Amino acid sequence: MKKIIISLLFFSFIWANPHLFTNFQQGLDYSIKTNKPIALFLVSSTCPHCRDLVNKIANNRQFALYVGNNFSWIVIDVATQPAPVPFDRSVPTIMVLNQNKEPLSQPVKGDIPLNMLYKYLKENCELPLPKRWRLPN
């Protein structure tokens, strides 16, 4: 039942924001195409803190739109698929990456307040990105 609720929340994100991906490669392709950084949310459908964070985001359209408009937003459920980058298996973990999958800052972990998460995202990735962060052709 909990997995169904998490899935419904993820789908509601996708319907509300077409720039949210649950497939890392699709999100990476979008990041390269738009020259946007990647906001990678590593969560688990079995984690109560992840559910709380997802629930807070689902109930804050302004935050969801900010992330969706300024990043290639990727949400990976590490309970059902492998993480696309190394991490210490602590969930939720939020990372800002460039198109080479390199971190642009230290990750944040845990169910943090949205205002702190917004500040982290804003401070760690002002747009537009410098051209040097594009993948070579």
PDB file of C-alpha atoms in Angstrom:
ATOM      1  CA  MET A   1       0.000   0.000   0.000  1.00  0.00           C
ATOM      2  CA  LYS A   2       2.827   2.411   0.890  1.00  0.00           C
ATOM      3  CA  LYS A   3       4.464   1.818  -2.491  1.00  0.00           C
ATOM      4  CA  ILE A   4       1.182   2.688  -4.200  1.00  0.00           C
ATOM      5  CA  ILE A   5       0.967   5.978  -2.293  1.00  0.00           C
ATOM      6  CA  ILE A   6       4.576   6.898  -3.175  1.00  0.00           C
ATOM      7  CA  SER A   7       3.904   5.983  -6.810  1.00  0.00           C
ATOM      8  CA  LEU A   8       0.791   8.146  -6.875  1.00  0.00           C
ATOM      9  CA  LEU A   9       2.726  11.083  -5.439  1.00  0.00           C
ATOM     10  CA  PHE A  10       5.455  10.639  -8.066  1.00  0.00           C
ATOM     11  CA  PHE A  11       2.849  10.497 -10.828  1.00  0.00           C
ATOM     12  CA  SER A  12       1.163  13.621  -9.480  1.00  0.00           C
ATOM     13  CA  PHE A  13       4.548  15.370  -9.692  1.00  0.00           C
ATOM     14  CA  ILE A  14       4.944  14.267 -13.278  1.00  0.00           C
ATOM     15  CA  TRP A  15       1.464  15.420 -14.262  1.00  0.00           C
ATOM     16  CA  ALA A  16       1.990  18.776 -12.544  1.00  0.00           C
ATOM     17  CA  ASN A  17       5.505  19.150 -13.875  1.00  0.00           C
ATOM     18  CA  PRO A  18       6.631  17.521 -17.126  1.00  0.00           C
ATOM     19  CA  HIS A  19      10.271  18.174 -16.254  1.00  0.00           C
ATOM     20  CA  LEU A  20      10.403  15.520 -13.534  1.00  0.00           C
ATOM     21  CA  PHE A  21      11.946  12.205 -14.500  1.00  0.00           C
ATOM     22  CA  THR A  22      12.063   8.814 -12.802  1.00  0.00           C
ATOM     23  CA  ASN A  23      14.530   7.507 -15.387  1.00  0.00           C
ATOM     24  CA  PHE A  24      18.046   8.876 -14.942  1.00  0.00           C
ATOM     25  CA  GLN A  25      19.041   8.684 -18.609  1.00  0.00           C
ATOM     26  CA  GLN A  26      15.961  10.614 -19.730  1.00  0.00           C
ATOM     27  CA  GLY A  27      16.667  13.286 -17.108  1.00  0.00           C
ATOM     28  CA  LEU A  28      20.320  13.443 -18.149  1.00  0.00           C
ATOM     29  CA  ASP A  29      19.328  13.817 -21.809  1.00  0.00           C
ATOM     30  CA  TYR A  30      16.980  16.664 -20.858  1.00  0.00           C
ATOM     31  CA  SER A  31      19.749  18.295 -18.818  1.00  0.00           C
ATOM     32  CA  ILE A  32      22.127  18.180 -21.780  1.00  0.00           C
ATOM     33  CA  LYS A  33      19.466  19.467 -24.193  1.00  0.00           C
ATOM     34  CA  THR A  34      18.473  22.407 -21.959  1.00  0.00           C
ATOM     35  CA  ASN A  35      21.854  23.036 -20.280  1.00  0.00           C
ATOM     36  CA  LYS A  36      20.180  22.764 -16.873  1.00  0.00           C
ATOM     37  CA  PRO A  37      21.801  21.223 -13.811  1.00  0.00           C
ATOM     38  CA  ILE A  38      20.397  18.012 -12.392  1.00  0.00           C
ATOM     39  CA  ALA A  39      18.507  17.963  -9.092  1.00  0.00           C
ATOM     40  CA  LEU A  40      18.726  14.304  -8.133  1.00  0.00           C
ATOM     41  CA  PHE A  41      16.438  13.098  -5.376  1.00  0.00           C
ATOM     42  CA  LEU A  42      17.370   9.616  -4.126  1.00  0.00           C
ATOM     43  CA  VAL A  43      14.464   8.243  -2.112  1.00  0.00           C
ATOM     44  CA  SER A  44      13.056   4.897  -1.065  1.00  0.00           C
ATOM     45  CA  SER A  45       9.434   3.820  -1.051  1.00  0.00           C
ATOM     46  CA  THR A  46      10.167   2.051   2.249  1.00  0.00           C
ATOM     47  CA  CYS A  47      11.502   5.186   3.996  1.00  0.00           C
ATOM     48  CA  PRO A  48       9.153   7.269   6.192  1.00  0.00           C
ATOM     49  CA  HIS A  49      11.398  10.354   5.910  1.00  0.00           C
ATOM     50  CA  CYS A  50      11.283  10.062   2.119  1.00  0.00           C
ATOM     51  CA  ARG A  51       7.499   9.871   2.198  1.00  0.00           C
ATOM     52  CA  ASP A  52       7.394  12.981   4.389  1.00  0.00           C
ATOM     53  CA  LEU A  53       9.671  14.897   2.016  1.00  0.00           C
ATOM     54  CA  VAL A  54       7.749  13.778  -1.072  1.00  0.00           C
ATOM     55  CA  ASN A  55       4.494  14.725   0.641  1.00  0.00           C
ATOM     56  CA  LYS A  56       5.791  18.214   1.510  1.00  0.00           C
ATOM     57  CA  ILE A  57       6.904  18.771  -2.093  1.00  0.00           C
ATOM     58  CA  ALA A  58       3.616  17.443  -3.477  1.00  0.00           C
ATOM     59  CA  ASN A  59       1.764  19.976  -1.321  1.00  0.00           C
ATOM     60  CA  ASN A  60       3.959  22.924  -2.319  1.00  0.00           C
ATOM     61  CA  ARG A  61       3.353  23.691  -5.987  1.00  0.00           C
ATOM     62  CA  GLN A  62       5.648  26.736  -5.909  1.00  0.00           C
ATOM     63  CA  PHE A  63       8.615  24.626  -4.797  1.00  0.00           C
ATOM     64  CA  ALA A  64       7.847  21.886  -7.327  1.00  0.00           C
ATOM     65  CA  LEU A  65       7.614  24.459 -10.131  1.00  0.00           C
ATOM     66  CA  TYR A  66      10.901  26.080  -9.076  1.00  0.00           C
ATOM     67  CA  VAL A  67      12.743  22.766  -9.223  1.00  0.00           C
ATOM     68  CA  GLY A  68      11.029  21.680 -12.441  1.00  0.00           C
ATOM     69  CA  ASN A  69      11.728  24.976 -14.204  1.00  0.00           C
ATOM     70  CA  ASN A  70      15.346  25.394 -13.131  1.00  0.00           C
ATOM     71  CA  PHE A  71      16.682  21.859 -13.069  1.00  0.00           C
ATOM     72  CA  SER A  72      16.398  18.540 -14.752  1.00  0.00           C
ATOM     73  CA  TRP A  73      14.544  17.032 -11.806  1.00  0.00           C
ATOM     74  CA  ILE A  74      15.183  13.323 -11.347  1.00  0.00           C
ATOM     75  CA  VAL A  75      13.624  11.202  -8.605  1.00  0.00           C
ATOM     76  CA  ILE A  76      15.011   7.696  -8.190  1.00  0.00           C
ATOM     77  CA  ASP A  77      13.429   5.132  -5.864  1.00  0.00           C
ATOM     78  CA  VAL A  78      16.527   3.220  -4.749  1.00  0.00           C
ATOM     79  CA  ALA A  79      14.315   0.456  -3.336  1.00  0.00           C
ATOM     80  CA  THR A  80      13.333  -0.500  -6.897  1.00  0.00           C
ATOM     81  CA  GLN A  81      16.256   0.627  -9.088  1.00  0.00           C
ATOM     82  CA  PRO A  82      19.985   1.189  -8.671  1.00  0.00           C
ATOM     83  CA  ALA A  83      21.292   4.646  -7.857  1.00  0.00           C
ATOM     84  CA  PRO A  84      22.916   6.267 -10.915  1.00  0.00           C
ATOM     85  CA  VAL A  85      25.733   7.776  -8.824  1.00  0.00           C
ATOM     86  CA  PRO A  86      27.616   6.594  -5.753  1.00  0.00           C
ATOM     87  CA  PHE A  87      26.082   7.568  -2.427  1.00  0.00           C
ATOM     88  CA  ASP A  88      26.121   6.242   1.131  1.00  0.00           C
ATOM     89  CA  ARG A  89      22.600   4.689   0.915  1.00  0.00           C
ATOM     90  CA  SER A  90      21.197   7.295   3.310  1.00  0.00           C
ATOM     91  CA  VAL A  91      17.770   8.410   2.083  1.00  0.00           C
ATOM     92  CA  PRO A  92      16.456  10.857   1.243  1.00  0.00           C
ATOM     93  CA  THR A  93      19.564  12.318  -0.365  1.00  0.00           C
ATOM     94  CA  ILE A  94      19.416  15.328  -2.667  1.00  0.00           C
ATOM     95  CA  MET A  95      22.306  16.140  -5.005  1.00  0.00           C
ATOM     96  CA  VAL A  96      22.946  18.799  -7.607  1.00  0.00           C
ATOM     97  CA  LEU A  97      24.966  17.387 -10.513  1.00  0.00           C
ATOM     98  CA  ASN A  98      26.299  18.598 -13.822  1.00  0.00           C
ATOM     99  CA  GLN A  99      25.837  16.687 -17.083  1.00  0.00           C
ATOM    100  CA  ASN A 100      28.976  14.645 -16.357  1.00  0.00           C
ATOM    101  CA  LYS A 101      27.279  13.337 -13.181  1.00  0.00           C
ATOM    102  CA  GLU A 102      29.748  15.344 -11.086  1.00  0.00           C
ATOM    103  CA  PRO A 103      28.423  16.897  -7.875  1.00  0.00           C
ATOM    104  CA  LEU A 104      28.264  20.687  -7.835  1.00  0.00           C
ATOM    105  CA  SER A 105      28.044  20.700  -4.037  1.00  0.00           C
ATOM    106  CA  GLN A 106      27.824  18.408  -1.051  1.00  0.00           C
ATOM    107  CA  PRO A 107      24.579  16.400  -0.969  1.00  0.00           C
ATOM    108  CA  VAL A 108      21.920  17.119   1.615  1.00  0.00           C
ATOM    109  CA  LYS A 109      20.343  14.282   3.519  1.00  0.00           C
ATOM    110  CA  GLY A 110      17.199  13.737   5.480  1.00  0.00           C
ATOM    111  CA  ASP A 111      13.736  15.219   5.615  1.00  0.00           C
ATOM    112  CA  ILE A 112      14.826  18.843   5.673  1.00  0.00           C
ATOM    113  CA  PRO A 113      12.416  21.805   5.594  1.00  0.00           C
ATOM    114  CA  LEU A 114      11.564  22.987   2.081  1.00  0.00           C
ATOM    115  CA  ASN A 115      12.864  26.498   2.740  1.00  0.00           C
ATOM    116  CA  MET A 116      16.299  25.019   3.544  1.00  0.00           C
ATOM    117  CA  LEU A 117      16.136  22.766   0.488  1.00  0.00           C
ATOM    118  CA  TYR A 118      15.182  25.746  -1.696  1.00  0.00           C
ATOM    119  CA  LYS A 119      18.133  27.734  -0.288  1.00  0.00           C
ATOM    120  CA  TYR A 120      20.485  24.792  -0.955  1.00  0.00           C
ATOM    121  CA  LEU A 121      19.320  24.467  -4.563  1.00  0.00           C
ATOM    122  CA  LYS A 122      19.397  28.217  -5.209  1.00  0.00           C
ATOM    123  CA  GLU A 123      22.851  28.756  -3.688  1.00  0.00           C
ATOM    124  CA  ASN A 124      24.438  25.744  -5.333  1.00  0.00           C
ATOM    125  CA  CYS A 125      23.281  26.322  -8.853  1.00  0.00           C
ATOM    126  CA  GLU A 126      22.515  29.729 -10.263  1.00  0.00           C
ATOM    127  CA  LEU A 127      21.428  29.631 -13.891  1.00  0.00           C
ATOM    128  CA  PRO A 128      22.462  29.677 -16.646  1.00  0.00           C
ATOM    129  CA  LEU A 129      25.251  27.197 -16.271  1.00  0.00           C
ATOM    130  CA  PRO A 130      28.638  28.035 -17.700  1.00  0.00           C
ATOM    131  CA  LYS A 131      29.318  26.347 -21.041  1.00  0.00           C
ATOM    132  CA  ARG A 132      32.188  24.384 -19.450  1.00  0.00           C
ATOM    133  CA  TRP A 133      29.620  22.127 -17.770  1.00  0.00           C
ATOM    134  CA  ARG A 134      28.291  20.806 -21.061  1.00  0.00           C
ATOM    135  CA  LEU A 135      29.306  17.352 -22.190  1.00  0.00           C
ATOM    136  CA  PRO A 136      31.793  17.414 -25.049  1.00  0.00           C
ATOM    137  CA  ASN A 137      30.279  16.631 -28.479  1.00  0.00           C
TER     138      ASN A 137
END
